[in-house]
Amino acid sequence: MRLIKPLIFSGLFLLSPMALAKVAVTVDQQTFMFDSAVRLDAVLAVTAKERSVYWPAAALYRVNDADVAQLRNTALGLLDKLVQQAIPEQQVLLRQLTAEVNSWQLAKRLPLKIDLDLARLSLAANPLLQDEQYLLRLPTRPKNVYVFGAITNAGKVLPHQAVSFAQDYLRLVTRQSADHNQLTVIQADSRVIPVALYGSGRAYQEIQPGGVLFVPFKSSLFDKDFTELNRVLVELVAYRVLP
Amino acid sequence: MKARFFGKLTCLLVSSFLVGCSGTYHSYKESLSYAFNPEPDVELTLAQVTASAADLVYFRQGEHRQITLALAFIEQGQHKWVSTDNVVIAMQQGRVVRTQGFANDLLYVESEIADPLAQGINIVNGANWQSKVDWAVDEYGYPVSSTFARPQPDTLSLFGQQFDVLKVVETLNYDAPSQYLRFNQQWQNIYWFETSSGQLLKTQQKFSPLQIPMEFTFVSRAVRLISKGERNATN
């Protein structure tokens, strides 16, 4: 009789959502399974062991997020609409950009600094992962930056240049239908930084190894579609899983 | 009636100004208080260091007070020292290679050749090293070159004991073109190695000309050397 209550409570616990939660974390095509909800530091202890990780570019993504697919569809819909209206030269570029966007592996990046030391020391940096599929990127220091947008061929991977500014990469691409007044840098650690190229707000901004440089399309007050495309592409590329 | 109203209004306005000022006044008073009564350096006794479960190091940044860091992790060739407010400093063979928790963190140090600092007291005169450094203020791949001088005899006093040490001076050059006017592209890092054991006991170092220098004194190592009797008692 004395054992019945503990047995009942144990049974209820085993059937509880937390006890049943399975967590799958994929790192470099290897999947680690955890039978219950698990803290980030425990995941990193297993997955980051013996790796030389460039922590600013480390990222945790939630796989199969419906919002991400929706956003890609929005971008593709806009691109399709613009193709219908564009001159032939622009149509080629927009179709190339459509193919580029379709080629991206997308997942919802968690707004969290991934750092083993931080996760071990601070609960705020050590969330509980539960009942989900995750993708964890633990890169060595990336060697490249990705430039895309209003450039010939729509997208290009370039070697990262030390002590160089965003505008220095423009010498290595050919802009087409581009806004020549500004760029947007999306750092590998997910910060989005507008970069003015002219005027009093002119900025000298370096790109993090693994970062992205978006060359926006020229738009105007009377042409809201390109303005919207620029906005959606910046939002969408933040979900691009770093290669 | 009017006089009473304006009197009350005046009181209300004066007291609201006082409330508005109190935050500024308080921080001004605190600044003055720190300037005239700065918090003292942390100084531990031999017994306190010996009793510590974790290795300890004194740490000072610039003119700030000396505090204690604890050795939290040893992994992948790095010693990771941690403060009570979760600042992390990773050192490799006596050199700071990464920080977490400063206003401008050192993110990454990369070199294609082995760091001569690993040789310690056996560093060859004129040994040189090139590295590239990433900083959290969005500066990436900044080249730093350095040259080591022949170790020179010196002494260090810790816990009332004199240690025979070899002082190694590294002269560094910041080779990157600067966005801003910089008058000083060269500085020195200093390392004091205990002579017989070769252990690093103290270092003053930084990785860019504008960085506030960091000073580390490895008190747990000193205490172990004292307890082993490896000191040169001059008292």
GROMACS .gro file of C-alpha atoms in nm:
model
  478
    1MET     CA    1   0.000   0.000   0.000
    2ARG     CA    2   0.286   0.236   0.086
    3LEU     CA    3   0.441   0.185  -0.255
    4ILE     CA    4   0.128   0.263  -0.452
    5LYS     CA    5   0.146   0.643  -0.427
    6PRO     CA    6   0.512   0.668  -0.539
    7LEU     CA    7   0.438   0.424  -0.819
    8ILE     CA    8   0.143   0.631  -0.934
    9PHE     CA    9   0.346   0.953  -0.930
   10SER     CA   10   0.636   0.786  -1.116
   11GLY     CA   11   0.396   0.661  -1.378
   12LEU     CA   12   0.242   1.004  -1.422
   13PHE     CA   13   0.588   1.158  -1.459
   14LEU     CA   14   0.697   0.905  -1.719
   15LEU     CA   15   0.388   0.984  -1.920
   16SER     CA   16   0.433   1.362  -1.884
   17PRO     CA   17   0.527   1.570  -2.193
   18MET     CA   18   0.874   1.650  -2.055
   19ALA     CA   19   0.959   1.286  -1.998
   20LEU     CA   20   0.839   1.189  -2.348
   21ALA     CA   21   1.013   1.480  -2.526
   22LYS     CA   22   1.271   1.364  -2.777
   23VAL     CA   23   1.525   1.606  -2.911
   24ALA     CA   24   1.719   1.551  -3.233
   25VAL     CA   25   2.016   1.773  -3.307
   26THR     CA   26   2.193   1.743  -3.641
   27VAL     CA   27   2.551   1.861  -3.675
   28ASP     CA   28   2.730   1.810  -4.006
   29GLN     CA   29   2.486   1.536  -4.114
   30GLN     CA   30   2.530   1.348  -3.789
   31THR     CA   31   2.219   1.337  -3.571
   32PHE     CA   32   2.238   1.320  -3.193
   33MET     CA   33   1.924   1.194  -3.018
   34PHE     CA   34   1.830   1.292  -2.665
   35ASP     CA   35   1.551   1.101  -2.491
   36SER     CA   36   1.430   1.401  -2.298
   37ALA     CA   37   1.450   1.780  -2.297
   38VAL     CA   38   1.814   1.880  -2.281
   39ARG     CA   39   2.008   2.197  -2.203
   40LEU     CA   40   2.217   2.358  -2.474
   41ASP     CA   41   2.542   2.314  -2.279
   42ALA     CA   42   2.486   1.938  -2.267
   43VAL     CA   43   2.430   1.935  -2.644
   44LEU     CA   44   2.742   2.143  -2.707
   45ALA     CA   45   2.950   1.927  -2.472
   46VAL     CA   46   2.878   1.630  -2.700
   47THR     CA   47   2.877   1.804  -3.038
   48ALA     CA   48   3.150   2.066  -2.999
   49LYS     CA   49   3.401   1.832  -2.840
   50GLU     CA   50   3.744   1.849  -3.002
   51ARG     CA   51   3.623   2.103  -3.259
   52SER     CA   52   3.783   2.438  -3.317
   53VAL     CA   53   3.459   2.635  -3.342
   54TYR     CA   54   3.436   2.995  -3.460
   55TRP     CA   55   3.168   3.085  -3.207
   56PRO     CA   56   3.044   3.411  -3.369
   57ALA     CA   57   2.925   3.203  -3.667
   58ALA     CA   58   2.776   2.921  -3.461
   59ALA     CA   59   2.398   2.895  -3.493
   60LEU     CA   60   2.106   2.681  -3.379
   61TYR     CA   61   1.811   2.640  -3.608
   62ARG     CA   62   1.466   2.492  -3.559
   63VAL     CA   63   1.387   2.268  -3.855
   64ASN     CA   64   1.049   2.257  -4.033
   65ASP     CA   65   0.927   2.595  -3.923
   66ALA     CA   66   0.618   2.695  -4.122
   67ASP     CA   67   0.699   3.070  -4.106
   68VAL     CA   68   1.020   3.018  -4.300
   69ALA     CA   69   0.852   2.836  -4.587
   70GLN     CA   70   0.585   3.107  -4.595
   71LEU     CA   71   0.848   3.379  -4.620
   72ARG     CA   72   1.027   3.205  -4.904
   73ASN     CA   73   0.694   3.177  -5.089
   74THR     CA   74   0.638   3.549  -5.037
   75ALA     CA   75   0.980   3.626  -5.186
   76LEU     CA   76   0.924   3.393  -5.480
   77GLY     CA   77   0.580   3.541  -5.543
   78LEU     CA   78   0.725   3.891  -5.552
   79LEU     CA   79   1.002   3.784  -5.784
   80ASP     CA   80   0.752   3.620  -6.017
   81LYS     CA   81   0.539   3.935  -6.023
   82LEU     CA   82   0.843   4.150  -6.101
   83VAL     CA   83   0.955   3.916  -6.379
   84GLN     CA   84   0.620   3.974  -6.554
   85GLN     CA   85   0.672   4.351  -6.548
   86ALA     CA   86   1.046   4.373  -6.612
   87ILE     CA   87   1.250   4.448  -6.922
   88PRO     CA   88   1.432   4.142  -7.069
   89GLU     CA   89   1.766   4.229  -6.910
   90GLN     CA   90   1.609   4.254  -6.568
   91GLN     CA   91   1.405   3.937  -6.625
   92VAL     CA   92   1.725   3.735  -6.659
   93LEU     CA   93   1.854   3.872  -6.330
   94LEU     CA   94   1.525   3.818  -6.148
   95ARG     CA   95   1.505   3.457  -6.272
   96GLN     CA   96   1.863   3.399  -6.156
   97LEU     CA   97   1.769   3.541  -5.817
   98THR     CA   98   1.465   3.313  -5.805
   99ALA     CA   99   1.692   3.012  -5.862
  100GLU     CA  100   1.930   3.147  -5.598
  101VAL     CA  101   1.654   3.184  -5.337
  102ASN     CA  102   1.523   2.837  -5.422
  103SER     CA  103   1.868   2.691  -5.362
  104TRP     CA  104   1.898   2.820  -5.006
  105GLN     CA  105   1.863   2.573  -4.721
  106LEU     CA  106   1.636   2.757  -4.480
  107ALA     CA  107   1.554   2.705  -4.115
  108LYS     CA  108   1.445   2.928  -3.829
  109ARG     CA  109   1.751   3.056  -3.652
  110LEU     CA  110   1.703   3.086  -3.278
  111PRO     CA  111   1.787   3.437  -3.149
  112LEU     CA  112   2.056   3.307  -2.920
  113LYS     CA  113   2.432   3.344  -2.890
  114ILE     CA  114   2.574   2.993  -2.926
  115ASP     CA  115   2.884   2.970  -2.711
  116LEU     CA  116   2.990   2.672  -2.502
  117ASP     CA  117   3.154   2.878  -2.228
  118LEU     CA  118   2.860   3.116  -2.202
  119ALA     CA  119   2.611   2.828  -2.193
  120ARG     CA  120   2.802   2.665  -1.909
  121LEU     CA  121   2.807   2.983  -1.702
  122SER     CA  122   2.478   3.157  -1.771
  123LEU     CA  123   2.128   3.010  -1.761
  124ALA     CA  124   2.009   3.283  -1.999
  125ALA     CA  125   2.249   3.146  -2.261
  126ASN     CA  126   2.161   2.785  -2.185
  127PRO     CA  127   1.800   2.723  -2.289
  128LEU     CA  128   1.619   2.394  -2.255
  129LEU     CA  129   1.570   2.229  -2.594
  130GLN     CA  130   1.258   2.013  -2.607
  131ASP     CA  131   1.061   1.797  -2.841
  132GLU     CA  132   1.196   1.935  -3.163
  133GLN     CA  133   1.435   1.881  -3.448
  134TYR     CA  134   1.730   2.116  -3.451
  135LEU     CA  135   2.015   2.193  -3.682
  136LEU     CA  136   2.335   2.309  -3.515
  137ARG     CA  137   2.609   2.478  -3.711
  138LEU     CA  138   2.952   2.472  -3.547
  139PRO     CA  139   3.182   2.603  -3.817
  140THR     CA  140   3.553   2.666  -3.808
  141ARG     CA  141   3.637   3.025  -3.904
  142PRO     CA  142   3.456   3.068  -4.238
  143LYS     CA  143   3.672   3.157  -4.535
  144ASN     CA  144   3.403   3.321  -4.747
  145VAL     CA  145   3.133   3.583  -4.763
  146TYR     CA  146   2.817   3.554  -4.972
  147VAL     CA  147   2.713   3.844  -5.194
  148PHE     CA  148   2.367   3.841  -5.352
  149GLY     CA  149   2.092   4.059  -5.486
  150ALA     CA  150   2.113   4.310  -5.771
  151ILE     CA  151   2.435   4.167  -5.917
  152THR     CA  152   2.507   3.967  -6.230
  153ASN     CA  153   2.422   3.599  -6.166
  154ALA     CA  154   2.235   3.711  -5.852
  155GLY     CA  155   2.468   3.541  -5.607
  156LYS     CA  156   2.840   3.491  -5.559
  157VAL     CA  157   3.062   3.337  -5.293
  158LEU     CA  158   3.381   3.540  -5.244
  159PRO     CA  159   3.685   3.484  -5.024
  160HIS     CA  160   3.668   3.682  -4.702
  161GLN     CA  161   3.913   3.972  -4.713
  162ALA     CA  162   4.096   4.079  -4.400
  163VAL     CA  163   4.076   4.444  -4.297
  164SER     CA  164   3.828   4.525  -4.573
  165PHE     CA  165   3.498   4.704  -4.592
  166ALA     CA  166   3.168   4.596  -4.742
  167GLN     CA  167   3.213   4.833  -5.036
  168ASP     CA  168   3.547   4.667  -5.122
  169TYR     CA  169   3.358   4.355  -5.229
  170LEU     CA  170   3.167   4.557  -5.489
  171ARG     CA  171   3.481   4.562  -5.704
  172LEU     CA  172   3.444   4.185  -5.741
  173VAL     CA  173   3.083   4.183  -5.862
  174THR     CA  174   2.888   4.363  -6.133
  175ARG     CA  175   2.588   4.550  -6.005
  176GLN     CA  176   2.272   4.544  -6.214
  177SER     CA  177   1.957   4.749  -6.148
  178ALA     CA  178   2.116   4.815  -5.811
  179ASP     CA  179   2.068   5.087  -5.554
  180HIS     CA  180   2.408   5.257  -5.553
  181ASN     CA  181   2.348   5.441  -5.227
  182GLN     CA  182   2.340   5.158  -4.981
  183LEU     CA  183   2.413   4.797  -4.896
  184THR     CA  184   2.300   4.566  -4.619
  185VAL     CA  185   2.539   4.346  -4.423
  186ILE     CA  186   2.398   4.040  -4.248
  187GLN     CA  187   2.674   3.922  -4.016
  188ALA     CA  188   2.735   3.554  -3.947
  189ASP     CA  189   2.612   3.618  -3.591
  190SER     CA  190   2.281   3.741  -3.744
  191ARG     CA  191   2.320   4.117  -3.690
  192VAL     CA  192   2.168   4.317  -3.977
  193ILE     CA  193   2.361   4.637  -4.053
  194PRO     CA  194   2.257   4.895  -4.317
  195VAL     CA  195   2.561   5.053  -4.484
  196ALA     CA  196   2.529   5.395  -4.647
  197LEU     CA  197   2.771   5.439  -4.936
  198TYR     CA  198   2.746   5.815  -4.984
  199GLY     CA  199   2.676   6.130  -4.793
  200SER     CA  200   2.716   6.220  -4.431
  201GLY     CA  201   2.598   5.877  -4.316
  202ARG     CA  202   2.869   5.698  -4.516
  203ALA     CA  203   2.987   5.400  -4.317
  204TYR     CA  204   3.290   5.176  -4.320
  205GLN     CA  205   3.163   4.837  -4.218
  206GLU     CA  206   3.357   4.512  -4.221
  207ILE     CA  207   3.189   4.182  -4.295
  208GLN     CA  208   3.233   3.894  -4.054
  209PRO     CA  209   3.378   3.573  -4.199
  210GLY     CA  210   3.071   3.380  -4.312
  211GLY     CA  211   2.867   3.699  -4.340
  212VAL     CA  212   2.636   3.808  -4.620
  213LEU     CA  213   2.635   4.123  -4.831
  214PHE     CA  214   2.301   4.213  -4.988
  215VAL     CA  215   2.305   4.452  -5.284
  216PRO     CA  216   1.954   4.601  -5.292
  217PHE     CA  217   1.758   4.677  -5.606
  218LYS     CA  218   1.702   5.036  -5.706
  219SER     CA  219   1.355   5.136  -5.594
  220SER     CA  220   1.150   5.449  -5.575
  221LEU     CA  221   0.847   5.590  -5.400
  222PHE     CA  222   0.643   5.489  -5.706
  223ASP     CA  223   0.785   5.140  -5.722
  224LYS     CA  224   0.697   4.972  -5.395
  225ASP     CA  225   0.747   4.618  -5.525
  226PHE     CA  226   1.127   4.649  -5.534
  227THR     CA  227   1.124   4.816  -5.194
  228GLU     CA  228   0.924   4.524  -5.060
  229LEU     CA  229   1.150   4.271  -5.237
  230ASN     CA  230   1.457   4.427  -5.075
  231ARG     CA  231   1.292   4.403  -4.733
  232VAL     CA  232   1.176   4.043  -4.776
  233LEU     CA  233   1.513   3.924  -4.909
  234VAL     CA  234   1.698   4.068  -4.609
  235GLU     CA  235   1.451   3.899  -4.377
  236LEU     CA  236   1.470   3.569  -4.565
  237VAL     CA  237   1.849   3.545  -4.595
  238ALA     CA  238   1.871   3.557  -4.216
  239TYR     CA  239   1.711   3.210  -4.226
  240ARG     CA  240   1.964   3.080  -4.474
  241VAL     CA  241   2.159   2.805  -4.303
  242LEU     CA  242   2.526   2.895  -4.316
  243PRO     CA  243   2.706   2.642  -4.536
  244MET     CA  244  -0.658   8.130  -0.266
  245LYS     CA  245  -0.440   8.211  -0.567
  246ALA     CA  246  -0.132   8.247  -0.348
  247ARG     CA  247  -0.201   7.911  -0.184
  248PHE     CA  248  -0.241   7.749  -0.526
  249PHE     CA  249   0.082   7.892  -0.663
  250GLY     CA  250   0.258   7.803  -0.340
  251LYS     CA  251   0.152   7.442  -0.376
  252LEU     CA  252   0.244   7.441  -0.744
  253THR     CA  253   0.588   7.579  -0.663
  254CYS     CA  254   0.639   7.306  -0.401
  255LEU     CA  255   0.530   7.043  -0.653
  256LEU     CA  256   0.766   7.174  -0.922
  257VAL     CA  257   1.062   7.203  -0.684
  258SER     CA  258   1.012   6.852  -0.551
  259SER     CA  259   0.977   6.712  -0.906
  260PHE     CA  260   1.307   6.876  -1.004
  261LEU     CA  261   1.469   6.726  -0.698
  262VAL     CA  262   1.337   6.381  -0.791
  263GLY     CA  263   1.453   6.430  -1.150
  264CYS     CA  264   1.797   6.535  -1.033
  265SER     CA  265   1.838   6.265  -0.774
  266GLY     CA  266   1.931   5.995  -1.029
  267THR     CA  267   2.197   6.215  -1.186
  268TYR     CA  268   2.312   6.341  -0.847
  269HIS     CA  269   2.337   5.988  -0.716
  270SER     CA  270   2.552   5.865  -1.003
  271TYR     CA  271   2.769   6.182  -0.980
  272LYS     CA  272   2.810   6.123  -0.609
  273GLU     CA  273   2.896   5.759  -0.676
  274SER     CA  274   3.158   5.857  -0.938
  275LEU     CA  275   3.319   6.098  -0.695
  276SER     CA  276   3.298   5.835  -0.426
  277TYR     CA  277   3.483   5.581  -0.645
  278ALA     CA  278   3.749   5.836  -0.743
  279PHE     CA  279   3.830   5.925  -0.385
  280ASN     CA  280   3.751   5.588  -0.229
  281PRO     CA  281   3.811   5.325  -0.494
  282GLU     CA  282   3.740   4.970  -0.391
  283PRO     CA  283   4.057   4.802  -0.276
  284ASP     CA  284   4.241   4.536  -0.472
  285VAL     CA  285   4.159   4.178  -0.388
  286GLU     CA  286   4.454   4.036  -0.193
  287LEU     CA  287   4.438   3.676  -0.075
  288THR     CA  288   4.644   3.509   0.194
  289LEU     CA  289   4.856   3.204   0.129
  290ALA     CA  290   4.603   2.999   0.324
  291GLN     CA  291   4.311   3.127   0.117
  292VAL     CA  292   4.483   3.042  -0.211
  293THR     CA  293   4.584   2.700  -0.082
  294ALA     CA  294   4.231   2.626   0.033
  295SER     CA  295   4.076   2.715  -0.302
  296ALA     CA  296   3.943   2.414  -0.492
  297ALA     CA  297   4.010   2.591  -0.823
  298ASP     CA  298   4.331   2.750  -0.940
  299LEU     CA  299   4.326   3.127  -0.897
  300VAL     CA  300   4.482   3.417  -1.080
  301TYR     CA  301   4.491   3.787  -0.995
  302PHE     CA  302   4.360   3.994  -1.285
  303ARG     CA  303   4.385   4.366  -1.340
  304GLN     CA  304   4.278   4.562  -1.646
  305GLY     CA  305   4.447   4.902  -1.678
  306GLU     CA  306   4.394   5.109  -1.366
  307HIS     CA  307   4.100   4.905  -1.241
  308ARG     CA  308   4.113   4.717  -0.916
  309GLN     CA  309   4.273   4.377  -0.900
  310ILE     CA  310   4.023   4.092  -0.885
  311THR     CA  311   4.047   3.715  -0.878
  312LEU     CA  312   3.962   3.479  -1.159
  313ALA     CA  313   3.914   3.105  -1.117
  314LEU     CA  314   4.024   2.835  -1.356
  315ALA     CA  315   3.696   2.688  -1.476
  316PHE     CA  316   3.796   2.472  -1.772
  317ILE     CA  317   4.106   2.322  -1.929
  318GLU     CA  318   4.027   2.198  -2.277
  319GLN     CA  319   4.176   2.192  -2.625
  320GLY     CA  320   4.503   2.334  -2.497
  321GLN     CA  321   4.335   2.634  -2.338
  322HIS     CA  322   4.301   2.748  -1.980
  323LYS     CA  323   3.970   2.930  -1.932
  324TRP     CA  324   3.960   3.174  -1.643
  325VAL     CA  325   3.625   3.299  -1.519
  326SER     CA  326   3.515   3.596  -1.306
  327THR     CA  327   3.221   3.611  -1.065
  328ASP     CA  328   3.023   3.803  -1.327
  329ASN     CA  329   3.092   3.539  -1.595
  330VAL     CA  330   3.365   3.714  -1.791
  331VAL     CA  331   3.574   3.442  -1.958
  332ILE     CA  332   3.937   3.476  -2.062
  333ALA     CA  333   4.089   3.187  -2.258
  334MET     CA  334   4.466   3.158  -2.254
  335GLN     CA  335   4.685   2.937  -2.465
  336GLN     CA  336   5.044   2.884  -2.352
  337GLY     CA  337   5.025   3.208  -2.156
  338ARG     CA  338   4.870   3.422  -2.428
  339VAL     CA  339   4.511   3.550  -2.419
  340VAL     CA  340   4.344   3.413  -2.732
  341ARG     CA  341   3.978   3.481  -2.661
  342THR     CA  342   3.760   3.681  -2.427
  343GLN     CA  343   3.389   3.681  -2.352
  344GLY     CA  344   3.220   3.960  -2.161
  345PHE     CA  345   3.429   4.270  -2.236
  346ALA     CA  346   3.311   4.574  -2.432
  347ASN     CA  347   3.531   4.468  -2.723
  348ASP     CA  348   3.594   4.097  -2.702
  349LEU     CA  349   3.888   3.927  -2.866
  350LEU     CA  350   3.706   3.674  -3.083
  351TYR     CA  351   3.980   3.475  -3.249
  352VAL     CA  352   4.356   3.451  -3.295
  353GLU     CA  353   4.493   3.262  -3.592
  354SER     CA  354   4.848   3.184  -3.696
  355GLU     CA  355   5.008   2.950  -3.946
  356ILE     CA  356   5.313   2.897  -3.725
  357ALA     CA  357   5.355   2.783  -3.368
  358ASP     CA  358   5.359   3.055  -3.103
  359PRO     CA  359   5.720   3.098  -2.978
  360LEU     CA  360   5.572   3.178  -2.637
  361ALA     CA  361   5.522   2.803  -2.594
  362GLN     CA  362   5.902   2.778  -2.555
  363GLY     CA  363   5.882   2.984  -2.236
  364ILE     CA  364   6.225   3.035  -2.084
  365ASN     CA  365   6.382   2.866  -2.386
  366ILE     CA  366   6.261   3.131  -2.628
  367VAL     CA  367   6.529   3.211  -2.881
  368ASN     CA  368   6.638   3.572  -2.904
  369GLY     CA  369   6.477   3.729  -3.209
  370ALA     CA  370   6.207   3.463  -3.245
  371ASN     CA  371   5.916   3.612  -3.434
  372TRP     CA  372   5.551   3.540  -3.483
  373GLN     CA  373   5.268   3.655  -3.708
  374SER     CA  374   4.903   3.625  -3.625
  375LYS     CA  375   4.566   3.754  -3.740
  376VAL     CA  376   4.309   3.874  -3.495
  377ASP     CA  377   3.931   3.918  -3.497
  378TRP     CA  378   3.760   4.168  -3.267
  379ALA     CA  379   3.395   4.198  -3.165
  380VAL     CA  380   3.379   4.559  -3.292
  381ASP     CA  381   3.369   4.413  -3.644
  382GLU     CA  382   3.743   4.407  -3.715
  383TYR     CA  383   3.851   4.086  -3.885
  384GLY     CA  384   4.186   3.942  -3.982
  385TYR     CA  385   4.398   4.225  -3.840
  386PRO     CA  386   4.764   4.125  -3.872
  387VAL     CA  387   4.995   4.147  -3.572
  388SER     CA  388   5.365   4.069  -3.590
  389SER     CA  389   5.592   4.026  -3.291
  390THR     CA  390   5.952   3.965  -3.195
  391PHE     CA  391   6.082   3.815  -2.872
  392ALA     CA  392   6.393   3.929  -2.690
  393ARG     CA  393   6.628   3.697  -2.503
  394PRO     CA  394   6.492   3.615  -2.154
  395GLN     CA  395   6.655   3.829  -1.885
  396PRO     CA  396   6.693   3.742  -1.515
  397ASP     CA  397   6.457   3.921  -1.280
  398THR     CA  398   6.281   3.867  -0.947
  399LEU     CA  399   5.913   3.862  -0.847
  400SER     CA  400   5.781   3.904  -0.498
  401LEU     CA  401   5.463   3.713  -0.411
  402PHE     CA  402   5.329   3.623  -0.068
  403GLY     CA  403   5.645   3.759   0.091
  404GLN     CA  404   5.861   3.522  -0.112
  405GLN     CA  405   6.112   3.615  -0.379
  406PHE     CA  406   6.099   3.415  -0.699
  407ASP     CA  407   6.386   3.398  -0.948
  408VAL     CA  408   6.226   3.454  -1.286
  409LEU     CA  409   6.320   3.506  -1.646
  410LYS     CA  410   6.154   3.808  -1.800
  411VAL     CA  411   6.055   3.771  -2.164
  412VAL     CA  412   5.967   4.085  -2.358
  413GLU     CA  413   5.764   4.056  -2.676
  414THR     CA  414   5.753   4.362  -2.901
  415LEU     CA  415   5.439   4.368  -3.112
  416ASN     CA  416   5.341   4.567  -3.420
  417TYR     CA  417   4.993   4.630  -3.542
  418ASP     CA  418   5.034   4.596  -3.915
  419ALA     CA  419   4.681   4.682  -4.022
  420PRO     CA  420   4.600   5.010  -4.196
  421SER     CA  421   4.392   5.216  -3.960
  422GLN     CA  422   4.061   5.387  -4.020
  423TYR     CA  423   4.159   5.638  -3.757
  424LEU     CA  424   4.471   5.834  -3.673
  425ARG     CA  425   4.689   5.611  -3.460
  426PHE     CA  426   5.009   5.740  -3.314
  427ASN     CA  427   5.123   5.417  -3.163
  428GLN     CA  428   5.132   5.097  -3.366
  429GLN     CA  429   5.386   4.924  -3.141
  430TRP     CA  430   5.373   4.800  -2.783
  431GLN     CA  431   5.527   4.537  -2.555
  432ASN     CA  432   5.391   4.232  -2.375
  433ILE     CA  433   5.588   4.097  -2.081
  434TYR     CA  434   5.602   3.745  -1.939
  435TRP     CA  435   5.774   3.637  -1.617
  436PHE     CA  436   5.861   3.265  -1.601
  437GLU     CA  437   5.984   3.102  -1.281
  438THR     CA  438   6.340   2.992  -1.351
  439SER     CA  439   6.358   2.635  -1.229
  440SER     CA  440   6.007   2.516  -1.314
  441GLY     CA  441   5.958   2.730  -1.627
  442GLN     CA  442   5.604   2.814  -1.514
  443LEU     CA  443   5.452   3.146  -1.612
  444LEU     CA  444   5.395   3.346  -1.292
  445LYS     CA  445   5.295   3.684  -1.427
  446THR     CA  446   5.218   3.855  -1.757
  447GLN     CA  447   5.115   4.195  -1.884
  448GLN     CA  448   4.972   4.180  -2.232
  449LYS     CA  449   4.733   4.312  -2.491
  450PHE     CA  450   4.664   4.236  -2.855
  451SER     CA  451   4.616   4.579  -3.008
  452PRO     CA  452   4.761   4.923  -2.943
  453LEU     CA  453   4.428   5.060  -2.823
  454GLN     CA  454   4.339   4.770  -2.597
  455ILE     CA  455   4.360   4.830  -2.221
  456PRO     CA  456   4.650   4.614  -2.097
  457MET     CA  457   4.567   4.308  -1.890
  458GLU     CA  458   4.781   4.183  -1.606
  459PHE     CA  459   4.767   3.830  -1.470
  460THR     CA  460   4.946   3.698  -1.161
  461PHE     CA  461   4.918   3.321  -1.126
  462VAL     CA  462   4.887   3.300  -0.748
  463SER     CA  463   4.797   2.931  -0.723
  464ARG     CA  464   5.107   2.839  -0.921
  465ALA     CA  465   5.315   3.059  -0.689
  466VAL     CA  466   5.167   2.893  -0.382
  467ARG     CA  467   5.242   2.546  -0.520
  468LEU     CA  468   5.601   2.649  -0.586
  469ILE     CA  469   5.628   2.787  -0.234
  470SER     CA  470   5.496   2.468  -0.085
  471LYS     CA  471   5.741   2.265  -0.292
  472GLY     CA  472   6.020   2.480  -0.155
  473GLU     CA  473   6.128   2.602  -0.496
  474ARG     CA  474   6.202   2.960  -0.404
  475ASN     CA  475   6.496   3.177  -0.337
  476ALA     CA  476   6.442   3.307   0.016
  477THR     CA  477   6.614   3.637   0.054
  478ASN     CA  478   6.449   3.736   0.382
   0.00000   0.00000   0.00000
